[in-house]
Amino acid sequence: MHQPVLLEEVVALLTGCRRVLDGTVGGGGHAARLAAGGARVLGLDRDPVAVSAARAALGGAAEVRLGDFADAPTDPDVAAFCPDGILLDLGVSSPQFDDPVRGFSFRPGTTLDMRMAGEEGMSAADWLSEAAEPELSSAFGDWADERHARRLAREIVRRRATRPFQTSDDLVGAIRAVLGPRSGPDDFARLFQAVRIAVNGEIERLSRALPGLLEVAAPAGVLAVVSYHSGEDRVVKHAMSGWARACICPPAQPVCTCRGRPLGSQITRRPIRPGAGEIAANPRARSARLRAFRKAA
Ligand SMILES: C[S@@+](CC[C@H](N)C(=O)[O-])C[C@H]1O[C@@H](n2cnc3c(N)ncnc32)[C@H](O)[C@@H]1O
């Protein structure tokens, strides 16, 4: 049985592309492979630390810039590059997650930061201390499928009235108070990830980026997206299946007023998932889903 390794699957999907926009260059792993295959690579990352790491790793093999893939469609340099391959490998990188200063993990005593783009925007501590109760509740419900989202939001608001949220222990304490003493690392991981998604506006950026990225891609270009969260994968699936349809008018509408033609075709009918070997070597890969779309020629 075929045991997919997602890096190899991405490389295979983008083989033959001559100009690849890597919108999430991270440590430069994908970019290095694509450049070695002969593509010109333009790499972007929101995180200045990742940009330095990618530049050091890639040397002259790729151009790497600080930037948000959500802004790429309106960047004249990206339009001039005219990518025939675009890659988004979403989420956080292992170096980001493993650096305690970045505050992504629930290890005891970790400062709640979680900002991907350096010092830009609200930290997780600020968000937990300032967001309105319904916003907290929606984040836990939508991004962590938490049954007790409203109770958890209420508990956070109750606790922060006397003590601001500062470290992972503060959030773990609130989670335990609501989910009970049997809650553990899986719950913390799920709920911390929801906070990260909210703090960085990850789903909103992805939803905003996808239509523009398809537009900026060259005719017959390939867009490949690896997501690690069901909410992200849903956004990608919905976008790609909509692009592949000839008509996107509401079913009750008698006359078609939309574009009336597909914008291209899905390369992956179902998402490609990592094989057991990859998951054993890298358990963080277990939630990964790869989808790809080819723009019409
Ligand atoms: C999973 S890592 C990518 C790893 C990379 N493919 C590699 O081979 O090393 C995700 C990266 O995307 C970056 N990122 C997340 N959202 C972004 C956005 N909206 N714009 C640009 N970079 C983003 C993160 O900072 C992180 O470095």
Short mmCIF file of C-alpha atoms and ligand atoms in Angstrom, two decimals:
data_model
loop_
_atom_site.label_atom_id
_atom_site.label_comp_id
_atom_site.label_asym_id
_atom_site.label_seq_id
_atom_site.Cartn_x
_atom_site.Cartn_y
_atom_site.Cartn_z
CA MET A 1 0.00 0.00 0.00
CA HIS A 2 1.19 3.53 -0.85
CA GLN A 3 2.45 5.28 2.29
CA PRO A 4 2.45 8.98 1.48
CA VAL A 5 5.15 11.26 2.84
CA LEU A 6 3.66 14.72 2.44
CA LEU A 7 6.88 16.52 1.53
CA GLU A 8 7.35 14.09 -1.36
CA GLU A 9 3.70 14.45 -2.39
CA VAL A 10 4.02 18.25 -2.43
CA VAL A 11 7.23 18.04 -4.47
CA ALA A 12 5.53 15.66 -6.92
CA LEU A 13 2.50 17.95 -7.30
CA LEU A 14 4.72 20.97 -8.00
CA THR A 15 7.22 19.17 -10.23
CA GLY A 16 7.45 20.97 -13.55
CA CYS A 17 6.54 24.35 -12.04
CA ARG A 18 9.15 26.95 -12.96
CA ARG A 19 8.29 29.73 -10.50
CA VAL A 20 6.99 28.63 -7.10
CA LEU A 21 5.62 30.99 -4.48
CA ASP A 22 6.16 29.31 -1.10
CA GLY A 23 3.80 31.37 1.07
CA THR A 24 4.94 29.69 4.31
CA VAL A 25 8.66 29.18 3.83
CA GLY A 26 9.37 28.38 7.52
CA GLY A 27 12.77 26.68 7.80
CA GLY A 28 13.01 26.36 4.01
CA GLY A 29 12.60 22.57 3.79
CA HIS A 30 10.04 22.56 0.98
CA ALA A 31 11.68 25.53 -0.74
CA ALA A 32 15.06 23.75 -0.81
CA ARG A 33 13.56 20.68 -2.46
CA LEU A 34 11.63 22.72 -5.01
CA ALA A 35 14.69 24.84 -5.85
CA ALA A 36 16.81 21.69 -6.17
CA GLY A 37 14.26 20.47 -8.72
CA GLY A 38 14.97 23.52 -10.88
CA ALA A 39 12.19 25.93 -9.82
CA ARG A 40 12.78 29.59 -9.04
CA VAL A 41 11.37 29.98 -5.54
CA LEU A 42 10.03 33.09 -3.85
CA GLY A 43 9.50 32.37 -0.15
CA LEU A 44 7.38 34.38 2.27
CA ASP A 45 6.86 34.09 5.99
CA ARG A 46 5.16 36.33 8.57
CA ASP A 47 7.76 35.42 11.14
CA PRO A 48 11.03 37.42 11.02
CA VAL A 49 12.84 34.57 12.84
CA ALA A 50 11.69 32.08 10.19
CA VAL A 51 12.79 34.46 7.43
CA SER A 52 16.32 34.63 8.88
CA ALA A 53 16.41 30.84 9.32
CA ALA A 54 15.20 30.24 5.76
CA ARG A 55 17.71 32.70 4.31
CA ALA A 56 20.52 31.00 6.20
CA ALA A 57 19.36 27.53 5.14
CA LEU A 58 18.69 28.37 1.51
CA GLY A 59 21.55 30.75 0.74
CA GLY A 60 21.07 31.90 -2.83
CA ALA A 61 18.80 28.99 -3.76
CA ALA A 62 15.63 31.04 -3.17
CA GLU A 63 14.57 34.60 -2.51
CA VAL A 64 13.00 34.92 0.94
CA ARG A 65 10.94 37.88 2.14
CA LEU A 66 9.03 38.86 5.24
CA GLY A 67 5.37 38.87 4.31
CA ASP A 68 1.91 37.50 4.88
CA PHE A 69 0.52 35.17 2.23
CA ALA A 70 -2.86 36.89 2.70
CA ASP A 71 -1.31 40.08 1.26
CA ALA A 72 0.57 38.28 -1.54
CA PRO A 73 -2.23 38.57 -4.15
CA THR A 74 -2.02 42.38 -4.02
CA ASP A 75 1.79 42.52 -3.95
CA PRO A 76 3.02 43.77 -7.34
CA ASP A 77 6.26 41.78 -6.97
CA VAL A 78 4.27 38.56 -6.60
CA ALA A 79 2.16 39.46 -9.65
CA ALA A 80 5.36 40.14 -11.61
CA PHE A 81 6.80 36.79 -10.44
CA CYS A 82 3.68 35.13 -11.96
CA PRO A 83 3.93 31.86 -10.01
CA ASP A 84 2.90 28.66 -11.76
CA GLY A 85 3.13 26.84 -8.43
CA ILE A 86 1.94 28.08 -5.03
CA LEU A 87 2.43 26.27 -1.74
CA LEU A 88 0.89 26.93 1.66
CA ASP A 89 2.10 24.63 4.44
CA LEU A 90 -0.04 26.11 7.21
CA GLY A 91 0.22 26.38 10.97
CA VAL A 92 3.31 26.73 13.11
CA SER A 93 6.71 25.24 12.51
CA SER A 94 8.50 22.99 15.01
CA PRO A 95 11.14 25.69 15.74
CA GLN A 96 8.34 28.14 16.60
CA PHE A 97 6.47 25.60 18.71
CA ASP A 98 9.54 24.33 20.53
CA ASP A 99 10.93 27.77 21.48
CA PRO A 100 9.53 28.49 24.98
CA VAL A 101 9.93 32.25 24.44
CA ARG A 102 7.36 32.11 21.60
CA GLY A 103 4.79 30.81 24.08
CA PHE A 104 2.92 28.32 21.88
CA SER A 105 3.02 25.29 24.18
CA PHE A 106 1.27 24.37 27.41
CA ARG A 107 4.52 23.42 29.15
CA PRO A 108 4.30 24.77 32.74
CA GLY A 109 5.46 28.35 33.21
CA THR A 110 5.37 29.28 29.51
CA THR A 111 4.51 32.93 28.88
CA LEU A 112 1.32 33.07 26.79
CA ASP A 113 2.48 34.77 23.59
CA MET A 114 1.75 32.66 20.45
CA ARG A 115 2.24 35.52 17.98
CA MET A 116 3.58 34.24 14.67
CA ALA A 117 4.60 37.63 13.35
CA GLY A 118 7.10 38.62 16.03
CA GLU A 119 5.84 41.46 18.21
CA GLU A 120 2.96 42.33 15.88
CA GLY A 121 -0.58 42.32 17.28
CA MET A 122 -2.06 40.97 20.49
CA SER A 123 -0.34 38.24 22.45
CA ALA A 124 -2.34 35.26 23.72
CA ALA A 125 -2.10 36.77 27.24
CA ASP A 126 -3.61 40.04 25.97
CA TRP A 127 -6.32 38.23 24.04
CA LEU A 128 -7.31 36.05 27.02
CA SER A 129 -7.35 39.14 29.23
CA GLU A 130 -9.29 41.41 26.88
CA ALA A 131 -11.48 39.46 24.42
CA ALA A 132 -15.22 39.58 25.08
CA GLU A 133 -16.80 36.42 26.49
CA PRO A 134 -18.66 35.54 23.23
CA GLU A 135 -15.41 35.85 21.25
CA LEU A 136 -13.63 33.49 23.64
CA SER A 137 -16.55 31.08 23.51
CA SER A 138 -16.69 31.10 19.69
CA ALA A 139 -12.97 30.41 19.43
CA PHE A 140 -13.15 27.40 21.75
CA GLY A 141 -16.33 26.13 20.06
CA ASP A 142 -15.27 26.72 16.47
CA TRP A 143 -11.56 25.92 16.58
CA ALA A 144 -11.43 23.30 19.34
CA ASP A 145 -14.91 21.72 19.04
CA GLU A 146 -15.14 22.26 22.79
CA ARG A 147 -18.49 21.18 24.25
CA HIS A 148 -17.99 23.43 27.27
CA ALA A 149 -16.85 26.46 25.27
CA ARG A 150 -19.29 28.84 26.94
CA ARG A 151 -18.44 27.66 30.43
CA LEU A 152 -14.73 27.93 29.69
CA ALA A 153 -15.16 31.47 28.36
CA ARG A 154 -17.14 32.40 31.49
CA GLU A 155 -14.46 30.89 33.74
CA ILE A 156 -11.72 32.85 31.97
CA VAL A 157 -13.68 36.10 32.37
CA ARG A 158 -14.29 35.30 36.07
CA ARG A 159 -10.61 34.56 36.72
CA ARG A 160 -9.18 37.50 34.84
CA ALA A 161 -11.24 39.94 36.94
CA THR A 162 -8.81 39.31 39.78
CA ARG A 163 -5.65 38.20 37.96
CA PRO A 164 -4.58 38.74 34.35
CA PHE A 165 -3.71 35.69 32.26
CA GLN A 166 0.06 35.53 31.90
CA THR A 167 1.34 31.98 31.63
CA SER A 168 0.27 28.57 30.36
CA ASP A 169 -0.52 27.65 33.98
CA ASP A 170 -3.28 30.29 34.07
CA LEU A 171 -4.99 28.82 31.00
CA VAL A 172 -4.42 25.21 32.08
CA GLY A 173 -5.95 26.12 35.48
CA ALA A 174 -9.09 27.52 33.83
CA ILE A 175 -9.38 24.47 31.54
CA ARG A 176 -9.02 22.07 34.47
CA ALA A 177 -11.62 24.00 36.48
CA VAL A 178 -14.16 23.52 33.68
CA LEU A 179 -13.25 20.15 32.12
CA GLY A 180 -12.35 18.52 35.43
CA PRO A 181 -9.22 16.83 36.79
CA ARG A 182 -9.34 14.15 34.10
CA SER A 183 -8.61 16.73 31.42
CA GLY A 184 -5.11 16.31 30.09
CA PRO A 185 -2.56 17.07 27.37
CA ASP A 186 -4.95 16.36 24.46
CA ASP A 187 -7.44 18.90 25.82
CA PHE A 188 -4.71 21.45 26.52
CA ALA A 189 -3.26 20.98 23.01
CA ARG A 190 -6.67 21.39 21.38
CA LEU A 191 -7.62 24.49 23.39
CA PHE A 192 -4.18 26.14 23.17
CA GLN A 193 -4.33 25.62 19.40
CA ALA A 194 -7.71 27.39 19.32
CA VAL A 195 -6.16 30.37 21.14
CA ARG A 196 -3.27 30.40 18.64
CA ILE A 197 -5.67 30.33 15.67
CA ALA A 198 -7.65 33.23 17.14
CA VAL A 199 -4.60 35.33 18.09
CA ASN A 200 -3.09 35.03 14.62
CA GLY A 201 -6.36 35.29 12.67
CA GLU A 202 -5.29 32.12 10.87
CA ILE A 203 -8.62 31.03 9.37
CA GLU A 204 -9.52 34.56 8.36
CA ARG A 205 -6.15 35.03 6.60
CA LEU A 206 -6.50 31.71 4.79
CA SER A 207 -10.06 32.48 3.63
CA ARG A 208 -8.96 35.91 2.44
CA ALA A 209 -5.85 34.58 0.67
CA LEU A 210 -7.21 31.66 -1.36
CA PRO A 211 -9.26 33.46 -4.07
CA GLY A 212 -6.48 36.01 -4.65
CA LEU A 213 -3.78 33.34 -4.81
CA LEU A 214 -5.73 31.48 -7.48
CA GLU A 215 -6.08 34.72 -9.39
CA VAL A 216 -2.36 35.56 -9.20
CA ALA A 217 -1.36 32.04 -10.30
CA ALA A 218 -0.36 31.64 -13.95
CA PRO A 219 -2.75 29.75 -16.28
CA ALA A 220 -2.51 26.00 -15.57
CA GLY A 221 -0.70 26.81 -12.32
CA VAL A 222 -0.98 24.51 -9.28
CA LEU A 223 -2.03 25.59 -5.78
CA ALA A 224 -1.13 23.07 -3.06
CA VAL A 225 -2.21 23.52 0.57
CA VAL A 226 -1.25 21.45 3.60
CA SER A 227 -3.47 22.09 6.62
CA TYR A 228 -3.22 20.73 10.14
CA HIS A 229 -6.60 21.69 11.52
CA SER A 230 -10.07 20.57 10.43
CA GLY A 231 -11.29 24.20 10.26
CA GLU A 232 -8.47 25.13 7.87
CA ASP A 233 -9.03 22.01 5.78
CA ARG A 234 -12.74 22.85 5.53
CA VAL A 235 -11.89 26.30 4.15
CA VAL A 236 -9.52 24.80 1.56
CA LYS A 237 -11.96 22.03 0.58
CA HIS A 238 -14.83 24.49 0.20
CA ALA A 239 -12.76 26.94 -1.88
CA MET A 240 -11.40 24.26 -4.21
CA SER A 241 -14.73 22.50 -4.74
CA GLY A 242 -16.37 25.87 -5.49
CA TRP A 243 -13.68 26.74 -8.03
CA ALA A 244 -14.19 23.39 -9.77
CA ARG A 245 -17.93 23.96 -10.25
CA ALA A 246 -19.23 25.49 -13.49
CA CYS A 247 -21.96 27.42 -11.72
CA ILE A 248 -22.02 28.80 -8.20
CA CYS A 249 -25.42 30.52 -8.35
CA PRO A 250 -27.91 29.61 -5.59
CA PRO A 251 -29.92 26.51 -6.69
CA ALA A 252 -33.22 28.46 -6.64
CA GLN A 253 -31.93 31.09 -9.07
CA PRO A 254 -33.54 30.51 -12.52
CA VAL A 255 -30.81 32.13 -14.67
CA CYS A 256 -27.07 31.74 -14.17
CA THR A 257 -25.44 35.08 -13.39
CA CYS A 258 -22.10 33.79 -12.10
CA ARG A 259 -18.98 33.11 -14.11
CA GLY A 260 -20.61 29.95 -15.57
CA ARG A 261 -17.38 28.00 -16.01
CA PRO A 262 -15.04 26.15 -13.69
CA LEU A 263 -11.87 28.00 -12.68
CA GLY A 264 -9.86 24.79 -12.98
CA SER A 265 -9.93 21.28 -11.57
CA GLN A 266 -9.16 19.56 -8.31
CA ILE A 267 -6.04 17.42 -8.52
CA THR A 268 -6.82 15.74 -5.20
CA ARG A 269 -10.44 14.54 -5.02
CA ARG A 270 -9.79 13.50 -1.43
CA PRO A 271 -7.07 15.01 0.73
CA ILE A 272 -3.72 13.20 0.81
CA ARG A 273 -2.88 12.17 4.37
CA PRO A 274 0.49 11.14 5.74
CA GLY A 275 1.23 7.42 5.91
CA ALA A 276 1.83 5.50 9.11
CA GLY A 277 5.61 5.73 8.66
CA GLU A 278 5.59 9.52 8.51
CA ILE A 279 3.27 9.75 11.52
CA ALA A 280 5.50 7.39 13.52
CA ALA A 281 8.56 9.50 12.69
CA ASN A 282 6.74 12.81 13.26
CA PRO A 283 3.55 12.55 15.35
CA ARG A 284 2.77 16.23 14.65
CA ALA A 285 2.08 15.23 11.04
CA ARG A 286 -0.92 13.09 12.01
CA SER A 287 -3.50 15.84 11.39
CA ALA A 288 -2.00 16.96 8.06
CA ARG A 289 -4.17 17.06 4.92
CA LEU A 290 -2.86 18.01 1.48
CA ARG A 291 -5.19 19.33 -1.22
CA ALA A 292 -4.26 20.68 -4.65
CA PHE A 293 -5.99 22.50 -7.48
CA ARG A 294 -4.93 23.22 -11.07
CA LYS A 295 -6.03 26.55 -12.49
CA ALA A 296 -7.60 26.46 -15.95
CA ALA A 297 -5.15 26.99 -18.80
C1 LIG B 1 4.49 24.45 9.00
S1 LIG B 1 5.54 25.83 8.87
C2 LIG B 1 6.17 25.74 7.26
C3 LIG B 1 7.39 24.86 7.15
C4 LIG B 1 8.05 24.92 5.78
N1 LIG B 1 7.18 24.42 4.74
C5 LIG B 1 9.36 24.16 5.76
O1 LIG B 1 9.55 23.32 4.87
O2 LIG B 1 10.19 24.42 6.63
C6 LIG B 1 4.42 27.15 8.73
C7 LIG B 1 5.06 28.51 8.55
O3 LIG B 1 4.06 29.38 8.02
C8 LIG B 1 4.22 30.65 8.57
N2 LIG B 1 2.94 31.31 8.42
C9 LIG B 1 1.77 31.00 9.01
N3 LIG B 1 0.80 31.84 8.60
C10 LIG B 1 1.36 32.67 7.69
C11 LIG B 1 0.86 33.74 6.89
N4 LIG B 1 -0.42 34.13 6.95
N5 LIG B 1 1.73 34.34 6.03
C12 LIG B 1 3.04 33.95 5.95
N6 LIG B 1 3.56 32.96 6.73
C13 LIG B 1 2.73 32.33 7.56
C14 LIG B 1 4.64 30.39 9.99
O4 LIG B 1 5.30 31.51 10.52
C15 LIG B 1 5.56 29.18 9.82
O5 LIG B 1 6.90 29.57 9.67
#
